[in-house]
Amino acid sequence: MSEDTQDTPQDPLKEGAAQDDAAEKEGALKDATPPVPGGIGSETKTLLKNKITILCGERLPDLDNGVLKAYAAHGSDVGSLLAYICIDHLPPRYYEIETYRTIKHQSLIRYYDSGVVYWPPLKKYVFVVVYENSLGRPLLKKGQPLAMHMKPEEVTELFIKPMSSALMDMRNVDLVHGNVSVTNMFASGTAEHIERITLGDCVCVPPSYNQPSLFEPIERAIAQSSGRGIGTQQDDLYAFGICIAIMLRSDDPMKDMTNHDIIRMKMEMGSYIAMTNKDRFTGGVLELLRGLLHDDPVQRMT
């Protein structure tokens, strides 16, 4: 028999993995509840894994995350939940969800469950990720300038200390967040007195897809959002520094700029100068920002 007509030997590892994936998908579909006229799975609500009711008609627009739409939900043991409906052409970080669920930190949105569910508005099955809804309100309102003019001591206690701890927890399980930005943060407490800042979802879309280019290092900001790749902890730390600068500064020098203009400004001036502009910081905050916003990832603070 000639070399061209010989059967290609099957790889038993790949064959087994394919069977496992097929079995997993079949099990997920079995857990999804099809529509039942007038009951669970009707046009107003649907059921995930027979324990989580998602309210199709109760949108939570303030909790949307980029292209992801948020809906109210409740479970058998938790009163208030939040469900994100994943999008067909944007696969979630499925294999990293189990890693994320092991992290229990007050500064990170708390994972509750996920799976396939029948979604009446679209009349098809979708993947959903459900979180505990204790977020509060968005840290920044839509259209608000990216300059919060907070006091350094307030930023240190409310954000720098707890968020650096959260990022260390993620580093310890080798997980990159990819959506560290003030547009994905929520504040509990009153407008005059913020009690806690919580960082939102990072697993419902490909890595960094929802991340505004302002919060990405220059070399990643010039790439399409769908093609940035997983990234590293250094990229999260750069975004962490951008958030600190926005919280501290009193003026937004990039207001009304396009992404192209922002990237060019960073390249010409350096990220630190571009982000702080006329604002002047002293002491530990100055050194922290210089270290986090270094454009050379090798010299960036770890």
PDB file of C-alpha atoms in Angstrom:
ATOM      1  CA  MET A   1       0.000   0.000   0.000  1.00  0.00           C
ATOM      2  CA  SER A   2       1.349   3.432  -0.921  1.00  0.00           C
ATOM      3  CA  GLU A   3       2.189   6.036   1.689  1.00  0.00           C
ATOM      4  CA  ASP A   4      -0.647   8.318   0.475  1.00  0.00           C
ATOM      5  CA  THR A   5      -3.345   5.698   0.998  1.00  0.00           C
ATOM      6  CA  GLN A   6      -2.354   4.568   4.482  1.00  0.00           C
ATOM      7  CA  ASP A   7      -4.786   5.426   7.285  1.00  0.00           C
ATOM      8  CA  THR A   8      -3.541   8.042   9.691  1.00  0.00           C
ATOM      9  CA  PRO A   9      -3.200   6.468  13.164  1.00  0.00           C
ATOM     10  CA  GLN A  10      -5.573   7.922  15.720  1.00  0.00           C
ATOM     11  CA  ASP A  11      -4.173   9.739  18.740  1.00  0.00           C
ATOM     12  CA  PRO A  12      -5.918   8.115  21.748  1.00  0.00           C
ATOM     13  CA  LEU A  13      -5.417  11.241  23.886  1.00  0.00           C
ATOM     14  CA  LYS A  14      -7.136  13.500  21.324  1.00  0.00           C
ATOM     15  CA  GLU A  15      -9.833  10.904  20.759  1.00  0.00           C
ATOM     16  CA  GLY A  16     -10.550  10.693  24.502  1.00  0.00           C
ATOM     17  CA  ALA A  17     -10.579  14.492  24.867  1.00  0.00           C
ATOM     18  CA  ALA A  18     -13.098  14.785  22.015  1.00  0.00           C
ATOM     19  CA  GLN A  19     -15.345  12.219  23.696  1.00  0.00           C
ATOM     20  CA  ASP A  20     -15.087  14.080  27.026  1.00  0.00           C
ATOM     21  CA  ASP A  21     -16.009  17.395  25.356  1.00  0.00           C
ATOM     22  CA  ALA A  22     -19.001  15.791  23.634  1.00  0.00           C
ATOM     23  CA  ALA A  23     -20.199  14.249  26.893  1.00  0.00           C
ATOM     24  CA  GLU A  24     -19.772  17.564  28.713  1.00  0.00           C
ATOM     25  CA  LYS A  25     -21.804  19.462  26.118  1.00  0.00           C
ATOM     26  CA  GLU A  26     -24.521  16.792  26.197  1.00  0.00           C
ATOM     27  CA  GLY A  27     -24.692  17.036  29.987  1.00  0.00           C
ATOM     28  CA  ALA A  28     -24.923  20.830  29.846  1.00  0.00           C
ATOM     29  CA  LEU A  29     -27.855  20.664  27.433  1.00  0.00           C
ATOM     30  CA  LYS A  30     -29.635  18.193  29.698  1.00  0.00           C
ATOM     31  CA  ASP A  31     -29.347  20.714  32.553  1.00  0.00           C
ATOM     32  CA  ALA A  32     -30.896  23.463  30.410  1.00  0.00           C
ATOM     33  CA  THR A  33     -34.636  23.787  30.875  1.00  0.00           C
ATOM     34  CA  PRO A  34     -36.699  24.133  27.661  1.00  0.00           C
ATOM     35  CA  PRO A  35     -39.608  26.582  27.592  1.00  0.00           C
ATOM     36  CA  VAL A  36     -42.773  25.594  29.417  1.00  0.00           C
ATOM     37  CA  PRO A  37     -45.883  27.638  28.538  1.00  0.00           C
ATOM     38  CA  GLY A  38     -46.918  29.827  31.441  1.00  0.00           C
ATOM     39  CA  GLY A  39     -44.213  28.581  33.787  1.00  0.00           C
ATOM     40  CA  ILE A  40     -40.462  28.397  34.300  1.00  0.00           C
ATOM     41  CA  GLY A  41     -38.851  28.784  30.897  1.00  0.00           C
ATOM     42  CA  SER A  42     -41.689  30.992  29.665  1.00  0.00           C
ATOM     43  CA  GLU A  43     -41.176  34.386  27.990  1.00  0.00           C
ATOM     44  CA  THR A  44     -40.549  36.045  31.362  1.00  0.00           C
ATOM     45  CA  LYS A  45     -38.125  33.666  33.078  1.00  0.00           C
ATOM     46  CA  THR A  46     -36.032  30.570  32.579  1.00  0.00           C
ATOM     47  CA  LEU A  47     -34.376  28.042  34.851  1.00  0.00           C
ATOM     48  CA  LEU A  48     -30.711  27.053  35.058  1.00  0.00           C
ATOM     49  CA  LYS A  49     -29.856  23.649  36.577  1.00  0.00           C
ATOM     50  CA  ASN A  50     -33.257  23.550  38.293  1.00  0.00           C
ATOM     51  CA  LYS A  51     -32.093  25.946  40.987  1.00  0.00           C
ATOM     52  CA  ILE A  52     -31.463  29.402  39.465  1.00  0.00           C
ATOM     53  CA  THR A  53     -34.300  31.464  38.036  1.00  0.00           C
ATOM     54  CA  ILE A  54     -33.212  34.078  35.504  1.00  0.00           C
ATOM     55  CA  LEU A  55     -35.718  36.858  34.858  1.00  0.00           C
ATOM     56  CA  CYS A  56     -35.659  37.529  31.111  1.00  0.00           C
ATOM     57  CA  GLY A  57     -37.666  40.743  31.457  1.00  0.00           C
ATOM     58  CA  GLU A  58     -35.597  42.304  34.280  1.00  0.00           C
ATOM     59  CA  ARG A  59     -32.601  43.911  32.616  1.00  0.00           C
ATOM     60  CA  LEU A  60     -29.948  45.486  34.797  1.00  0.00           C
ATOM     61  CA  PRO A  61     -28.415  47.983  32.341  1.00  0.00           C
ATOM     62  CA  ASP A  62     -26.239  49.636  35.021  1.00  0.00           C
ATOM     63  CA  LEU A  63     -24.455  46.305  35.481  1.00  0.00           C
ATOM     64  CA  ASP A  64     -23.838  45.613  31.780  1.00  0.00           C
ATOM     65  CA  ASN A  65     -20.209  44.865  30.936  1.00  0.00           C
ATOM     66  CA  GLY A  66     -19.298  46.034  27.451  1.00  0.00           C
ATOM     67  CA  VAL A  67     -21.212  43.861  24.984  1.00  0.00           C
ATOM     68  CA  LEU A  68     -22.598  41.688  27.796  1.00  0.00           C
ATOM     69  CA  LYS A  69     -26.164  42.262  28.969  1.00  0.00           C
ATOM     70  CA  ALA A  70     -27.035  41.770  32.635  1.00  0.00           C
ATOM     71  CA  TYR A  71     -30.261  40.258  33.944  1.00  0.00           C
ATOM     72  CA  ALA A  72     -31.671  39.785  37.421  1.00  0.00           C
ATOM     73  CA  ALA A  73     -31.783  36.284  38.853  1.00  0.00           C
ATOM     74  CA  HIS A  74     -32.316  34.499  42.155  1.00  0.00           C
ATOM     75  CA  GLY A  75     -31.366  31.111  43.516  1.00  0.00           C
ATOM     76  CA  SER A  76     -32.737  28.622  45.994  1.00  0.00           C
ATOM     77  CA  ASP A  77     -30.249  29.755  48.662  1.00  0.00           C
ATOM     78  CA  VAL A  78     -29.298  33.272  47.486  1.00  0.00           C
ATOM     79  CA  GLY A  79     -31.825  36.043  47.010  1.00  0.00           C
ATOM     80  CA  SER A  80     -30.109  38.417  44.599  1.00  0.00           C
ATOM     81  CA  LEU A  81     -28.080  37.140  41.657  1.00  0.00           C
ATOM     82  CA  LEU A  82     -26.806  38.606  38.403  1.00  0.00           C
ATOM     83  CA  ALA A  83     -26.716  36.705  35.092  1.00  0.00           C
ATOM     84  CA  TYR A  84     -24.612  37.610  32.051  1.00  0.00           C
ATOM     85  CA  ILE A  85     -25.812  36.206  28.721  1.00  0.00           C
ATOM     86  CA  CYS A  86     -22.824  35.104  26.626  1.00  0.00           C
ATOM     87  CA  ILE A  87     -22.683  35.802  22.889  1.00  0.00           C
ATOM     88  CA  ASP A  88     -22.386  33.051  20.259  1.00  0.00           C
ATOM     89  CA  HIS A  89     -19.399  34.421  18.359  1.00  0.00           C
ATOM     90  CA  LEU A  90     -17.533  35.425  21.547  1.00  0.00           C
ATOM     91  CA  PRO A  91     -16.718  32.219  23.414  1.00  0.00           C
ATOM     92  CA  PRO A  92     -16.385  32.596  27.194  1.00  0.00           C
ATOM     93  CA  ARG A  93     -13.191  31.618  28.985  1.00  0.00           C
ATOM     94  CA  TYR A  94     -14.830  28.290  29.686  1.00  0.00           C
ATOM     95  CA  TYR A  95     -11.797  26.422  31.022  1.00  0.00           C
ATOM     96  CA  GLU A  96     -10.815  29.288  33.331  1.00  0.00           C
ATOM     97  CA  ILE A  97     -14.189  29.572  35.047  1.00  0.00           C
ATOM     98  CA  GLU A  98     -13.359  26.734  37.442  1.00  0.00           C
ATOM     99  CA  THR A  99     -10.116  28.492  38.374  1.00  0.00           C
ATOM    100  CA  TYR A 100     -11.894  31.796  38.946  1.00  0.00           C
ATOM    101  CA  ARG A 101     -14.498  30.199  41.216  1.00  0.00           C
ATOM    102  CA  THR A 102     -11.740  29.151  43.662  1.00  0.00           C
ATOM    103  CA  ILE A 103     -10.911  32.805  44.380  1.00  0.00           C
ATOM    104  CA  LYS A 104     -12.882  34.295  47.270  1.00  0.00           C
ATOM    105  CA  HIS A 105     -11.940  37.943  47.593  1.00  0.00           C
ATOM    106  CA  GLN A 106     -14.184  40.825  48.608  1.00  0.00           C
ATOM    107  CA  SER A 107     -12.802  43.021  45.817  1.00  0.00           C
ATOM    108  CA  LEU A 108     -13.759  40.554  43.055  1.00  0.00           C
ATOM    109  CA  ILE A 109     -17.277  39.800  41.868  1.00  0.00           C
ATOM    110  CA  ARG A 110     -18.314  36.500  43.487  1.00  0.00           C
ATOM    111  CA  TYR A 111     -18.952  33.634  41.066  1.00  0.00           C
ATOM    112  CA  TYR A 112     -22.079  31.563  41.739  1.00  0.00           C
ATOM    113  CA  ASP A 113     -22.716  29.169  38.813  1.00  0.00           C
ATOM    114  CA  SER A 114     -22.779  28.823  35.027  1.00  0.00           C
ATOM    115  CA  GLY A 115     -24.177  26.604  32.303  1.00  0.00           C
ATOM    116  CA  VAL A 116     -26.389  26.303  29.253  1.00  0.00           C
ATOM    117  CA  VAL A 117     -29.967  27.576  29.460  1.00  0.00           C
ATOM    118  CA  TYR A 118     -32.826  28.071  27.028  1.00  0.00           C
ATOM    119  CA  TRP A 119     -33.162  31.819  26.436  1.00  0.00           C
ATOM    120  CA  PRO A 120     -36.729  32.760  25.372  1.00  0.00           C
ATOM    121  CA  PRO A 121     -35.906  36.221  23.907  1.00  0.00           C
ATOM    122  CA  LEU A 122     -33.579  34.579  21.374  1.00  0.00           C
ATOM    123  CA  LYS A 123     -35.476  31.270  21.200  1.00  0.00           C
ATOM    124  CA  LYS A 124     -32.293  29.259  21.520  1.00  0.00           C
ATOM    125  CA  TYR A 125     -29.839  27.855  24.050  1.00  0.00           C
ATOM    126  CA  VAL A 126     -27.110  30.150  25.383  1.00  0.00           C
ATOM    127  CA  PHE A 127     -24.305  29.952  27.907  1.00  0.00           C
ATOM    128  CA  VAL A 128     -24.798  32.093  31.016  1.00  0.00           C
ATOM    129  CA  VAL A 129     -22.539  33.013  33.927  1.00  0.00           C
ATOM    130  CA  VAL A 130     -24.222  33.850  37.230  1.00  0.00           C
ATOM    131  CA  TYR A 131     -22.694  35.950  39.995  1.00  0.00           C
ATOM    132  CA  GLU A 132     -23.823  37.079  43.417  1.00  0.00           C
ATOM    133  CA  ASN A 133     -25.271  40.566  43.048  1.00  0.00           C
ATOM    134  CA  SER A 134     -23.712  42.625  45.818  1.00  0.00           C
ATOM    135  CA  LEU A 135     -21.967  45.091  43.520  1.00  0.00           C
ATOM    136  CA  GLY A 136     -23.796  48.319  44.280  1.00  0.00           C
ATOM    137  CA  ARG A 137     -23.654  50.976  41.569  1.00  0.00           C
ATOM    138  CA  PRO A 138     -21.130  51.626  38.760  1.00  0.00           C
ATOM    139  CA  LEU A 139     -18.088  53.468  40.056  1.00  0.00           C
ATOM    140  CA  LEU A 140     -18.307  55.864  37.100  1.00  0.00           C
ATOM    141  CA  LYS A 141     -21.511  56.984  35.457  1.00  0.00           C
ATOM    142  CA  LYS A 142     -21.692  56.817  31.672  1.00  0.00           C
ATOM    143  CA  GLY A 143     -20.279  59.996  30.169  1.00  0.00           C
ATOM    144  CA  GLN A 144     -18.502  61.003  33.370  1.00  0.00           C
ATOM    145  CA  PRO A 145     -14.949  62.330  32.794  1.00  0.00           C
ATOM    146  CA  LEU A 146     -12.158  59.883  33.575  1.00  0.00           C
ATOM    147  CA  ALA A 147     -10.873  62.057  36.399  1.00  0.00           C
ATOM    148  CA  MET A 148     -12.313  61.396  39.858  1.00  0.00           C
ATOM    149  CA  HIS A 149     -10.030  63.695  41.932  1.00  0.00           C
ATOM    150  CA  MET A 150     -10.116  61.428  44.993  1.00  0.00           C
ATOM    151  CA  LYS A 151      -7.800  61.944  47.951  1.00  0.00           C
ATOM    152  CA  PRO A 152      -4.611  59.830  47.894  1.00  0.00           C
ATOM    153  CA  GLU A 153      -5.346  58.273  51.296  1.00  0.00           C
ATOM    154  CA  GLU A 154      -8.867  57.396  50.162  1.00  0.00           C
ATOM    155  CA  VAL A 155      -7.572  55.729  46.995  1.00  0.00           C
ATOM    156  CA  THR A 156      -4.970  53.842  49.027  1.00  0.00           C
ATOM    157  CA  GLU A 157      -7.439  52.369  51.514  1.00  0.00           C
ATOM    158  CA  LEU A 158     -10.388  51.788  49.153  1.00  0.00           C
ATOM    159  CA  PHE A 159      -8.575  50.623  46.061  1.00  0.00           C
ATOM    160  CA  ILE A 160      -4.794  50.161  46.103  1.00  0.00           C
ATOM    161  CA  LYS A 161      -4.541  47.877  49.144  1.00  0.00           C
ATOM    162  CA  PRO A 162      -7.561  45.605  48.513  1.00  0.00           C
ATOM    163  CA  MET A 163      -7.115  45.436  44.718  1.00  0.00           C
ATOM    164  CA  SER A 164      -3.413  44.629  44.892  1.00  0.00           C
ATOM    165  CA  SER A 165      -4.360  41.799  47.251  1.00  0.00           C
ATOM    166  CA  ALA A 166      -7.019  40.570  44.789  1.00  0.00           C
ATOM    167  CA  LEU A 167      -4.546  40.650  41.892  1.00  0.00           C
ATOM    168  CA  MET A 168      -2.077  38.642  43.983  1.00  0.00           C
ATOM    169  CA  ASP A 169      -4.774  36.024  44.597  1.00  0.00           C
ATOM    170  CA  MET A 170      -5.281  35.808  40.831  1.00  0.00           C
ATOM    171  CA  ARG A 171      -1.539  35.573  40.245  1.00  0.00           C
ATOM    172  CA  ASN A 172      -1.324  32.708  42.737  1.00  0.00           C
ATOM    173  CA  VAL A 173      -3.697  30.607  40.617  1.00  0.00           C
ATOM    174  CA  ASP A 174      -2.043  31.763  37.371  1.00  0.00           C
ATOM    175  CA  LEU A 175      -5.117  33.642  36.132  1.00  0.00           C
ATOM    176  CA  VAL A 176      -5.018  36.927  34.217  1.00  0.00           C
ATOM    177  CA  HIS A 177      -8.089  39.132  34.703  1.00  0.00           C
ATOM    178  CA  GLY A 178      -7.943  41.116  31.461  1.00  0.00           C
ATOM    179  CA  ASN A 179     -10.676  43.622  32.326  1.00  0.00           C
ATOM    180  CA  VAL A 180      -9.229  45.808  35.064  1.00  0.00           C
ATOM    181  CA  SER A 181     -10.784  49.201  34.361  1.00  0.00           C
ATOM    182  CA  VAL A 182     -12.875  51.814  36.157  1.00  0.00           C
ATOM    183  CA  THR A 183     -15.678  51.065  33.677  1.00  0.00           C
ATOM    184  CA  ASN A 184     -15.821  47.535  35.137  1.00  0.00           C
ATOM    185  CA  MET A 185     -15.862  48.569  38.784  1.00  0.00           C
ATOM    186  CA  PHE A 186     -18.729  49.016  41.209  1.00  0.00           C
ATOM    187  CA  ALA A 187     -19.064  50.919  44.460  1.00  0.00           C
ATOM    188  CA  SER A 188     -21.110  50.032  47.504  1.00  0.00           C
ATOM    189  CA  GLY A 189     -22.126  52.704  50.005  1.00  0.00           C
ATOM    190  CA  THR A 190     -23.277  56.248  49.366  1.00  0.00           C
ATOM    191  CA  ALA A 191     -21.998  58.706  46.771  1.00  0.00           C
ATOM    192  CA  GLU A 192     -20.340  60.696  49.573  1.00  0.00           C
ATOM    193  CA  HIS A 193     -18.894  57.665  51.336  1.00  0.00           C
ATOM    194  CA  ILE A 194     -17.765  54.652  49.293  1.00  0.00           C
ATOM    195  CA  GLU A 195     -17.406  51.549  51.443  1.00  0.00           C
ATOM    196  CA  ARG A 196     -16.007  49.068  48.925  1.00  0.00           C
ATOM    197  CA  ILE A 197     -14.922  48.902  45.277  1.00  0.00           C
ATOM    198  CA  THR A 198     -15.551  45.629  43.439  1.00  0.00           C
ATOM    199  CA  LEU A 199     -14.036  44.531  40.131  1.00  0.00           C
ATOM    200  CA  GLY A 200     -16.505  42.935  37.705  1.00  0.00           C
ATOM    201  CA  ASP A 201     -16.594  39.974  35.304  1.00  0.00           C
ATOM    202  CA  CYS A 202     -13.624  38.679  33.314  1.00  0.00           C
ATOM    203  CA  VAL A 203     -14.681  35.227  32.005  1.00  0.00           C
ATOM    204  CA  CYS A 204     -17.770  35.806  29.821  1.00  0.00           C
ATOM    205  CA  VAL A 205     -15.893  36.932  26.696  1.00  0.00           C
ATOM    206  CA  PRO A 206     -12.394  36.284  25.269  1.00  0.00           C
ATOM    207  CA  PRO A 207      -9.523  37.823  27.288  1.00  0.00           C
ATOM    208  CA  SER A 208      -9.445  41.632  27.161  1.00  0.00           C
ATOM    209  CA  TYR A 209     -12.311  41.823  24.647  1.00  0.00           C
ATOM    210  CA  ASN A 210     -14.274  44.237  26.863  1.00  0.00           C
ATOM    211  CA  GLN A 211     -11.188  46.120  27.986  1.00  0.00           C
ATOM    212  CA  PRO A 212     -11.074  49.731  26.670  1.00  0.00           C
ATOM    213  CA  SER A 213      -7.803  50.325  24.823  1.00  0.00           C
ATOM    214  CA  LEU A 214      -6.913  53.120  27.278  1.00  0.00           C
ATOM    215  CA  PHE A 215      -6.266  50.458  29.928  1.00  0.00           C
ATOM    216  CA  GLU A 216      -4.094  48.291  27.689  1.00  0.00           C
ATOM    217  CA  PRO A 217      -0.324  48.667  27.258  1.00  0.00           C
ATOM    218  CA  ILE A 218       0.583  50.292  23.942  1.00  0.00           C
ATOM    219  CA  GLU A 219       1.551  47.063  22.192  1.00  0.00           C
ATOM    220  CA  ARG A 220      -1.818  45.474  23.067  1.00  0.00           C
ATOM    221  CA  ALA A 221      -3.919  48.597  22.542  1.00  0.00           C
ATOM    222  CA  ILE A 222      -3.054  48.675  18.836  1.00  0.00           C
ATOM    223  CA  ALA A 223      -4.407  45.140  18.357  1.00  0.00           C
ATOM    224  CA  GLN A 224      -8.042  44.315  17.683  1.00  0.00           C
ATOM    225  CA  SER A 225      -9.899  43.533  20.892  1.00  0.00           C
ATOM    226  CA  SER A 226     -10.673  39.999  19.707  1.00  0.00           C
ATOM    227  CA  GLY A 227      -7.030  39.243  18.992  1.00  0.00           C
ATOM    228  CA  ARG A 228      -5.142  40.527  22.034  1.00  0.00           C
ATOM    229  CA  GLY A 229      -4.597  37.096  23.515  1.00  0.00           C
ATOM    230  CA  ILE A 230      -4.604  36.048  27.150  1.00  0.00           C
ATOM    231  CA  GLY A 231      -2.061  38.591  28.316  1.00  0.00           C
ATOM    232  CA  THR A 232       0.010  38.528  31.489  1.00  0.00           C
ATOM    233  CA  GLN A 233      -0.134  39.725  35.084  1.00  0.00           C
ATOM    234  CA  GLN A 234       2.028  42.655  33.914  1.00  0.00           C
ATOM    235  CA  ASP A 235      -0.850  43.796  31.685  1.00  0.00           C
ATOM    236  CA  ASP A 236      -3.239  43.676  34.659  1.00  0.00           C
ATOM    237  CA  LEU A 237      -0.784  45.751  36.687  1.00  0.00           C
ATOM    238  CA  TYR A 238      -0.554  48.348  33.911  1.00  0.00           C
ATOM    239  CA  ALA A 239      -4.375  48.608  33.899  1.00  0.00           C
ATOM    240  CA  PHE A 240      -4.258  48.828  37.714  1.00  0.00           C
ATOM    241  CA  GLY A 241      -1.962  51.857  37.372  1.00  0.00           C
ATOM    242  CA  ILE A 242      -4.263  53.502  34.815  1.00  0.00           C
ATOM    243  CA  CYS A 243      -7.175  53.123  37.269  1.00  0.00           C
ATOM    244  CA  ILE A 244      -5.161  54.708  40.092  1.00  0.00           C
ATOM    245  CA  ALA A 245      -4.230  57.671  37.883  1.00  0.00           C
ATOM    246  CA  ILE A 246      -7.885  58.207  36.899  1.00  0.00           C
ATOM    247  CA  MET A 247      -9.010  58.108  40.525  1.00  0.00           C
ATOM    248  CA  LEU A 248      -6.380  60.627  41.587  1.00  0.00           C
ATOM    249  CA  ARG A 249      -6.234  63.123  38.739  1.00  0.00           C
ATOM    250  CA  SER A 250      -8.427  66.219  38.573  1.00  0.00           C
ATOM    251  CA  ASP A 251      -8.399  66.619  34.786  1.00  0.00           C
ATOM    252  CA  ASP A 252      -8.842  64.256  31.831  1.00  0.00           C
ATOM    253  CA  PRO A 253      -6.307  65.271  29.152  1.00  0.00           C
ATOM    254  CA  MET A 254      -7.672  62.592  26.788  1.00  0.00           C
ATOM    255  CA  LYS A 255     -11.275  63.765  26.814  1.00  0.00           C
ATOM    256  CA  ASP A 256     -12.905  63.523  23.360  1.00  0.00           C
ATOM    257  CA  MET A 257      -9.812  61.794  21.921  1.00  0.00           C
ATOM    258  CA  THR A 258     -10.100  58.765  19.658  1.00  0.00           C
ATOM    259  CA  ASN A 259      -8.327  55.514  20.508  1.00  0.00           C
ATOM    260  CA  HIS A 260      -5.780  56.310  17.795  1.00  0.00           C
ATOM    261  CA  ASP A 261      -5.046  59.706  19.376  1.00  0.00           C
ATOM    262  CA  ILE A 262      -4.717  58.196  22.858  1.00  0.00           C
ATOM    263  CA  ILE A 263      -2.243  55.550  21.667  1.00  0.00           C
ATOM    264  CA  ARG A 264      -0.226  58.173  19.810  1.00  0.00           C
ATOM    265  CA  MET A 265      -0.149  60.398  22.908  1.00  0.00           C
ATOM    266  CA  LYS A 266       1.137  57.508  25.011  1.00  0.00           C
ATOM    267  CA  MET A 267       3.807  56.674  22.446  1.00  0.00           C
ATOM    268  CA  GLU A 268       5.020  60.271  22.195  1.00  0.00           C
ATOM    269  CA  MET A 269       4.897  61.194  25.895  1.00  0.00           C
ATOM    270  CA  GLY A 270       5.046  57.869  27.716  1.00  0.00           C
ATOM    271  CA  SER A 271       2.072  56.411  29.584  1.00  0.00           C
ATOM    272  CA  TYR A 272       2.858  58.049  32.935  1.00  0.00           C
ATOM    273  CA  ILE A 273       3.083  61.614  31.573  1.00  0.00           C
ATOM    274  CA  ALA A 274       0.120  61.055  29.229  1.00  0.00           C
ATOM    275  CA  MET A 275      -2.106  59.868  32.086  1.00  0.00           C
ATOM    276  CA  THR A 276      -1.128  62.440  34.718  1.00  0.00           C
ATOM    277  CA  ASN A 277      -0.515  65.510  32.499  1.00  0.00           C
ATOM    278  CA  LYS A 278      -0.893  68.623  34.685  1.00  0.00           C
ATOM    279  CA  ASP A 279      -1.528  66.715  37.912  1.00  0.00           C
ATOM    280  CA  ARG A 280       1.481  66.340  40.175  1.00  0.00           C
ATOM    281  CA  PHE A 281       1.789  63.541  42.700  1.00  0.00           C
ATOM    282  CA  THR A 282       4.331  63.097  45.463  1.00  0.00           C
ATOM    283  CA  GLY A 283       5.722  60.392  47.698  1.00  0.00           C
ATOM    284  CA  GLY A 284       4.685  56.780  47.449  1.00  0.00           C
ATOM    285  CA  VAL A 285       1.875  57.394  44.939  1.00  0.00           C
ATOM    286  CA  LEU A 286       4.335  58.972  42.492  1.00  0.00           C
ATOM    287  CA  GLU A 287       6.717  56.014  42.649  1.00  0.00           C
ATOM    288  CA  LEU A 288       3.849  53.539  42.441  1.00  0.00           C
ATOM    289  CA  LEU A 289       2.437  55.133  39.288  1.00  0.00           C
ATOM    290  CA  ARG A 290       5.849  55.397  37.651  1.00  0.00           C
ATOM    291  CA  GLY A 291       6.444  51.714  38.331  1.00  0.00           C
ATOM    292  CA  LEU A 292       3.035  50.483  37.185  1.00  0.00           C
ATOM    293  CA  LEU A 293       2.846  52.649  34.061  1.00  0.00           C
ATOM    294  CA  HIS A 294       6.317  51.868  32.740  1.00  0.00           C
ATOM    295  CA  ASP A 295       5.939  51.146  29.029  1.00  0.00           C
ATOM    296  CA  ASP A 296       8.672  48.505  29.110  1.00  0.00           C
ATOM    297  CA  PRO A 297       7.030  45.388  30.625  1.00  0.00           C
ATOM    298  CA  VAL A 298      10.448  44.123  31.781  1.00  0.00           C
ATOM    299  CA  GLN A 299      10.902  47.217  33.955  1.00  0.00           C
ATOM    300  CA  ARG A 300       7.262  47.440  35.040  1.00  0.00           C
ATOM    301  CA  MET A 301       6.553  46.886  38.722  1.00  0.00           C
ATOM    302  CA  THR A 302       5.592  43.301  39.596  1.00  0.00           C
TER     303      THR A 302
END
